[in-house]
């Protein structure tokens, strides 16, 4: 099962738990329909499907990490004293000679590629989830605080769990999550400010009786005769 095939299958797994989740996001012709479906989902359905998807991605990443560990173990225990490959050109005067480091270069290169296997898979996962978050961005910015916190914690837990597996910071999803959080708080601040403005504008103001000495002090301050106390 390749990484690409896994991503084709994962939305189908999530769709089994929620009918509103698009069953295929890998076919280019269906990308616009998938994006529209994601935007139209209610928040509860989106969070349920997102949680299922993130859990599946972590399970897949752990499987990839297990394969990596097996390969690294096999390479580490394999005989390392393989003879270097001699030159095969009979016209070459150095035919039959060997290069001292040739026997070590291939295993070292293989170890490097295997070690990067999980990092590459994790990067692809984070990029796909970042795309999903970007598609849903307008709806996420208008959420209430508690609902946005549920979304934020789900993404944060996914990032932390995947980075614990790779032992490396993956920035692709972090770059998407930070501006999303900023947009949310800007929208929340604007909404609360507008609500407060409307509340103050509609507040009924009625005159009321106050003690005369208090009124005299206010009048004095209003006319600048006396400085306001610190």
mmCIF file of C-alpha atoms in Angstrom:
data_model
loop_
_atom_site.group_PDB
_atom_site.id
_atom_site.type_symbol
_atom_site.label_atom_id
_atom_site.label_comp_id
_atom_site.label_asym_id
_atom_site.label_seq_id
_atom_site.Cartn_x
_atom_site.Cartn_y
_atom_site.Cartn_z
ATOM 1 C CA UNK A 1 0.000 0.000 0.000
ATOM 2 C CA UNK A 2 1.631 3.249 -1.139
ATOM 3 C CA UNK A 3 1.222 6.561 0.647
ATOM 4 C CA UNK A 4 -0.843 7.867 -2.275
ATOM 5 C CA UNK A 5 -3.137 4.826 -2.153
ATOM 6 C CA UNK A 6 -3.517 5.251 1.576
ATOM 7 C CA UNK A 7 -4.732 8.810 1.154
ATOM 8 C CA UNK A 8 -7.272 7.629 -1.396
ATOM 9 C CA UNK A 9 -8.602 5.103 1.098
ATOM 10 C CA UNK A 10 -8.634 7.230 4.265
ATOM 11 C CA UNK A 11 -11.571 9.495 3.380
ATOM 12 C CA UNK A 12 -13.584 6.386 2.561
ATOM 13 C CA UNK A 13 -12.843 5.042 6.030
ATOM 14 C CA UNK A 14 -14.031 8.307 7.567
ATOM 15 C CA UNK A 15 -17.092 8.314 5.287
ATOM 16 C CA UNK A 16 -18.193 5.019 6.788
ATOM 17 C CA UNK A 17 -18.592 6.823 10.122
ATOM 18 C CA UNK A 18 -20.219 9.951 8.717
ATOM 19 C CA UNK A 19 -22.337 10.189 5.565
ATOM 20 C CA UNK A 20 -21.502 13.861 5.076
ATOM 21 C CA UNK A 21 -17.783 13.210 4.603
ATOM 22 C CA UNK A 22 -16.764 13.118 0.919
ATOM 23 C CA UNK A 23 -15.707 9.587 -0.036
ATOM 24 C CA UNK A 24 -12.947 10.555 -2.486
ATOM 25 C CA UNK A 25 -10.641 13.569 -2.532
ATOM 26 C CA UNK A 26 -7.889 12.192 -4.734
ATOM 27 C CA UNK A 27 -9.444 12.428 -8.198
ATOM 28 C CA UNK A 28 -8.773 15.786 -9.831
ATOM 29 C CA UNK A 29 -12.281 15.963 -11.324
ATOM 30 C CA UNK A 30 -13.774 15.565 -7.841
ATOM 31 C CA UNK A 31 -11.616 18.134 -6.048
ATOM 32 C CA UNK A 32 -14.107 20.985 -6.454
ATOM 33 C CA UNK A 33 -16.986 18.779 -5.311
ATOM 34 C CA UNK A 34 -14.929 17.646 -2.324
ATOM 35 C CA UNK A 35 -14.088 21.228 -1.367
ATOM 36 C CA UNK A 36 -17.737 22.254 -1.627
ATOM 37 C CA UNK A 37 -18.810 19.279 0.482
ATOM 38 C CA UNK A 38 -16.268 20.131 3.182
ATOM 39 C CA UNK A 39 -17.432 23.760 3.295
ATOM 40 C CA UNK A 40 -21.097 22.758 3.495
ATOM 41 C CA UNK A 41 -20.692 20.295 6.386
ATOM 42 C CA UNK A 42 -21.952 21.397 9.779
ATOM 43 C CA UNK A 43 -19.307 21.801 12.435
ATOM 44 C CA UNK A 44 -20.158 18.663 14.400
ATOM 45 C CA UNK A 45 -19.967 16.485 11.284
ATOM 46 C CA UNK A 46 -16.716 18.099 10.201
ATOM 47 C CA UNK A 47 -15.053 17.587 13.587
ATOM 48 C CA UNK A 48 -16.221 13.956 13.757
ATOM 49 C CA UNK A 49 -14.868 13.232 10.280
ATOM 50 C CA UNK A 50 -11.665 15.189 10.907
ATOM 51 C CA UNK A 51 -11.000 13.272 14.133
ATOM 52 C CA UNK A 52 -11.489 9.961 12.315
ATOM 53 C CA UNK A 53 -9.136 11.059 9.568
ATOM 54 C CA UNK A 54 -6.417 12.266 11.951
ATOM 55 C CA UNK A 55 -6.606 9.034 13.951
ATOM 56 C CA UNK A 56 -6.254 7.031 10.724
ATOM 57 C CA UNK A 57 -3.265 9.129 9.658
ATOM 58 C CA UNK A 58 -1.481 8.560 12.967
ATOM 59 C CA UNK A 59 -2.152 4.822 12.720
ATOM 60 C CA UNK A 60 -0.734 4.817 9.193
ATOM 61 C CA UNK A 61 2.314 6.817 10.267
ATOM 62 C CA UNK A 62 3.000 4.320 13.049
ATOM 63 C CA UNK A 63 2.866 1.512 10.498
ATOM 64 C CA UNK A 64 5.335 3.351 8.281
ATOM 65 C CA UNK A 65 7.580 3.903 11.302
ATOM 66 C CA UNK A 66 7.442 0.188 12.097
ATOM 67 C CA UNK A 67 8.526 -0.659 8.558
ATOM 68 C CA UNK A 68 11.349 1.852 8.868
ATOM 69 C CA UNK A 69 12.529 0.344 12.136
ATOM 70 C CA UNK A 70 12.493 -3.159 10.650
ATOM 71 C CA UNK A 71 14.500 -2.041 7.638
ATOM 72 C CA UNK A 72 17.002 -0.180 9.772
ATOM 73 C CA UNK A 73 17.391 -3.210 12.019
ATOM 74 C CA UNK A 74 17.943 -5.499 9.029
ATOM 75 C CA UNK A 75 20.499 -3.130 7.555
ATOM 76 C CA UNK A 76 22.263 -2.757 10.887
ATOM 77 C CA UNK A 77 22.569 -6.528 11.384
ATOM 78 C CA UNK A 78 23.485 -7.329 7.765
ATOM 79 C CA UNK A 79 27.157 -8.138 7.029
ATOM 80 C CA UNK A 80 29.048 -4.926 6.391
ATOM 81 C CA UNK A 81 32.263 -6.472 5.027
ATOM 82 C CA UNK A 82 31.058 -6.806 1.428
ATOM 83 C CA UNK A 83 33.959 -6.695 -1.041
ATOM 84 C CA UNK A 84 34.177 -3.532 -3.108
ATOM 85 C CA UNK A 85 33.205 -3.809 -6.766
ATOM 86 C CA UNK A 86 36.229 -3.930 -9.122
ATOM 87 C CA UNK A 87 36.371 -2.016 -12.380
ATOM 88 C CA UNK A 88 34.993 -4.016 -15.321
ATOM 89 C CA UNK A 89 36.733 -2.115 -18.115
ATOM 90 C CA UNK A 90 39.527 -4.335 -19.432
ATOM 91 C CA UNK A 91 41.164 -1.335 -21.122
ATOM 92 C CA UNK A 92 41.377 0.454 -17.844
ATOM 93 C CA UNK A 93 44.863 0.020 -16.414
ATOM 94 C CA UNK A 94 43.353 0.137 -12.973
ATOM 95 C CA UNK A 95 41.035 -2.769 -13.868
ATOM 96 C CA UNK A 96 40.619 -5.010 -10.886
ATOM 97 C CA UNK A 97 41.416 -2.251 -8.444
ATOM 98 C CA UNK A 98 38.886 -1.249 -5.849
ATOM 99 C CA UNK A 99 37.781 1.953 -4.229
ATOM 100 C CA UNK A 100 38.051 1.665 -0.433
ATOM 101 C CA UNK A 101 34.816 3.501 0.356
ATOM 102 C CA UNK A 102 32.615 1.881 -2.303
ATOM 103 C CA UNK A 103 31.564 -0.895 0.052
ATOM 104 C CA UNK A 104 30.350 1.613 2.656
ATOM 105 C CA UNK A 105 28.680 4.212 0.409
ATOM 106 C CA UNK A 106 25.723 2.077 -0.697
ATOM 107 C CA UNK A 107 24.650 0.929 2.809
ATOM 108 C CA UNK A 108 25.021 4.445 4.188
ATOM 109 C CA UNK A 109 22.908 5.891 1.385
ATOM 110 C CA UNK A 110 20.260 3.225 1.981
ATOM 111 C CA UNK A 111 20.211 3.951 5.704
ATOM 112 C CA UNK A 112 19.667 7.641 4.989
ATOM 113 C CA UNK A 113 16.782 6.950 2.617
ATOM 114 C CA UNK A 114 15.121 4.551 5.022
ATOM 115 C CA UNK A 115 15.512 6.985 7.927
ATOM 116 C CA UNK A 116 13.771 9.687 5.880
ATOM 117 C CA UNK A 117 10.855 7.403 4.997
ATOM 118 C CA UNK A 118 8.709 8.423 7.969
ATOM 119 C CA UNK A 119 9.593 12.101 7.640
ATOM 120 C CA UNK A 120 8.489 12.109 4.014
ATOM 121 C CA UNK A 121 5.226 10.355 4.812
ATOM 122 C CA UNK A 122 4.537 12.740 7.706
ATOM 123 C CA UNK A 123 5.220 15.773 5.534
ATOM 124 C CA UNK A 124 2.709 14.593 2.933
ATOM 125 C CA UNK A 125 0.111 14.002 5.665
ATOM 126 C CA UNK A 126 0.592 17.474 7.123
ATOM 127 C CA UNK A 127 0.315 19.061 3.685
ATOM 128 C CA UNK A 128 -2.976 17.245 3.004
ATOM 129 C CA UNK A 129 -4.455 18.228 6.363
ATOM 130 C CA UNK A 130 -3.281 21.820 5.819
ATOM 131 C CA UNK A 131 -5.163 21.844 2.512
ATOM 132 C CA UNK A 132 -8.269 20.573 4.287
ATOM 133 C CA UNK A 133 -7.998 23.298 6.940
ATOM 134 C CA UNK A 134 -7.549 25.964 4.256
ATOM 135 C CA UNK A 135 -10.706 24.788 2.487
ATOM 136 C CA UNK A 136 -12.655 25.075 5.729
ATOM 137 C CA UNK A 137 -11.009 28.365 6.779
ATOM 138 C CA UNK A 138 -14.020 30.732 6.347
ATOM 139 C CA UNK A 139 -16.231 28.525 8.514
ATOM 140 C CA UNK A 140 -13.533 28.032 11.145
ATOM 141 C CA UNK A 141 -13.035 31.784 11.538
ATOM 142 C CA UNK A 142 -16.699 32.245 12.484
ATOM 143 C CA UNK A 143 -16.847 29.558 15.165
ATOM 144 C CA UNK A 144 -17.490 30.206 18.818
ATOM 145 C CA UNK A 145 -14.532 29.917 21.149
ATOM 146 C CA UNK A 146 -15.401 26.469 22.527
ATOM 147 C CA UNK A 147 -15.962 25.010 19.048
ATOM 148 C CA UNK A 148 -12.744 26.486 17.702
ATOM 149 C CA UNK A 149 -10.858 25.129 20.717
ATOM 150 C CA UNK A 150 -12.089 21.610 19.881
ATOM 151 C CA UNK A 151 -10.792 22.004 16.313
ATOM 152 C CA UNK A 152 -7.505 23.569 17.428
ATOM 153 C CA UNK A 153 -6.822 20.864 20.003
ATOM 154 C CA UNK A 154 -7.510 18.114 17.440
ATOM 155 C CA UNK A 155 -4.969 19.584 15.013
ATOM 156 C CA UNK A 156 -2.464 20.313 17.779
ATOM 157 C CA UNK A 157 -2.683 16.766 19.137
ATOM 158 C CA UNK A 158 -2.155 15.412 15.610
ATOM 159 C CA UNK A 159 0.924 17.591 15.125
ATOM 160 C CA UNK A 160 2.406 16.606 18.490
ATOM 161 C CA UNK A 161 1.714 12.888 17.977
ATOM 162 C CA UNK A 162 3.203 12.841 14.481
ATOM 163 C CA UNK A 163 6.286 14.769 15.567
ATOM 164 C CA UNK A 164 6.831 12.348 18.443
ATOM 165 C CA UNK A 165 6.941 9.549 15.885
ATOM 166 C CA UNK A 166 9.269 11.333 13.466
ATOM 167 C CA UNK A 167 11.390 12.997 16.184
ATOM 168 C CA UNK A 168 11.373 16.069 13.948
ATOM 169 C CA UNK A 169 9.382 19.289 13.723
ATOM 170 C CA UNK A 170 7.079 19.419 10.688
ATOM 171 C CA UNK A 171 6.179 23.012 9.834
ATOM 172 C CA UNK A 172 3.707 22.576 6.959
ATOM 173 C CA UNK A 173 0.609 22.281 9.145
ATOM 174 C CA UNK A 174 1.877 24.723 11.765
ATOM 175 C CA UNK A 175 2.155 27.412 9.082
ATOM 176 C CA UNK A 176 -1.525 26.907 8.260
ATOM 177 C CA UNK A 177 -2.762 26.657 11.845
ATOM 178 C CA UNK A 178 -1.157 29.893 13.088
ATOM 179 C CA UNK A 179 -2.856 32.273 10.610
ATOM 180 C CA UNK A 180 -6.096 30.331 11.060
ATOM 181 C CA UNK A 181 -5.974 30.993 14.796
ATOM 182 C CA UNK A 182 -5.136 34.642 14.139
ATOM 183 C CA UNK A 183 -8.116 35.008 11.771
ATOM 184 C CA UNK A 184 -10.377 33.391 14.353
ATOM 185 C CA UNK A 185 -9.373 35.749 17.154
ATOM 186 C CA UNK A 186 -9.604 38.787 14.864
ATOM 187 C CA UNK A 187 -13.097 37.748 13.835
ATOM 188 C CA UNK A 188 -14.067 36.998 17.430
ATOM 189 C CA UNK A 189 -12.768 40.390 18.593
ATOM 190 C CA UNK A 190 -14.624 42.210 15.818
ATOM 191 C CA UNK A 191 -17.843 40.330 16.578
ATOM 192 C CA UNK A 192 -17.660 41.028 20.315
ATOM 193 C CA UNK A 193 -16.830 44.690 19.692
ATOM 194 C CA UNK A 194 -19.827 45.088 17.404
ATOM 195 C CA UNK A 195 -22.090 43.373 19.913
ATOM 196 C CA UNK A 196 -20.875 45.684 22.687
ATOM 197 C CA UNK A 197 -21.381 48.733 20.482
ATOM 198 C CA UNK A 198 -24.955 47.707 19.694
ATOM 199 C CA UNK A 199 -25.597 47.002 23.371
ATOM 200 C CA UNK A 200 -24.363 50.439 24.425
ATOM 201 C CA UNK A 201 -26.292 52.169 21.646
ATOM 202 C CA UNK A 202 -29.507 50.493 22.744
ATOM 203 C CA UNK A 203 -28.920 51.009 26.454
ATOM 204 C CA UNK A 204 -31.665 53.238 27.887
ATOM 205 C CA UNK A 205 -30.163 56.261 29.652
ATOM 206 C CA UNK A 206 -32.409 57.971 32.178
ATOM 207 C CA UNK A 207 -31.650 60.858 34.529
ATOM 208 C CA UNK A 208 -31.543 60.063 38.227
ATOM 209 C CA UNK A 209 -31.199 62.041 41.436
ATOM 210 C CA UNK A 210 -27.719 62.255 43.011
ATOM 211 C CA UNK A 211 -26.532 63.989 46.208
ATOM 212 C CA UNK A 212 -26.013 67.735 45.686
ATOM 213 C CA UNK A 213 -22.394 67.696 46.859
ATOM 214 C CA UNK A 214 -21.599 65.037 44.287
ATOM 215 C CA UNK A 215 -23.281 67.094 41.555
ATOM 216 C CA UNK A 216 -21.360 70.224 42.638
ATOM 217 C CA UNK A 217 -18.081 68.343 42.399
ATOM 218 C CA UNK A 218 -18.955 67.069 38.909
ATOM 219 C CA UNK A 219 -19.875 70.582 37.795
ATOM 220 C CA UNK A 220 -16.563 71.899 39.142
ATOM 221 C CA UNK A 221 -14.576 69.299 37.243
ATOM 222 C CA UNK A 222 -16.627 69.864 34.101
ATOM 223 C CA UNK A 223 -15.778 73.560 34.093
ATOM 224 C CA UNK A 224 -12.083 72.938 34.723
ATOM 225 C CA UNK A 225 -11.996 74.735 38.024
ATOM 226 C CA UNK A 226 -10.649 71.776 39.902
ATOM 227 C CA UNK A 227 -8.238 69.116 38.688
ATOM 228 C CA UNK A 228 -9.420 65.548 38.585
ATOM 229 C CA UNK A 229 -7.954 63.487 41.416
ATOM 230 C CA UNK A 230 -5.289 60.939 40.390
#
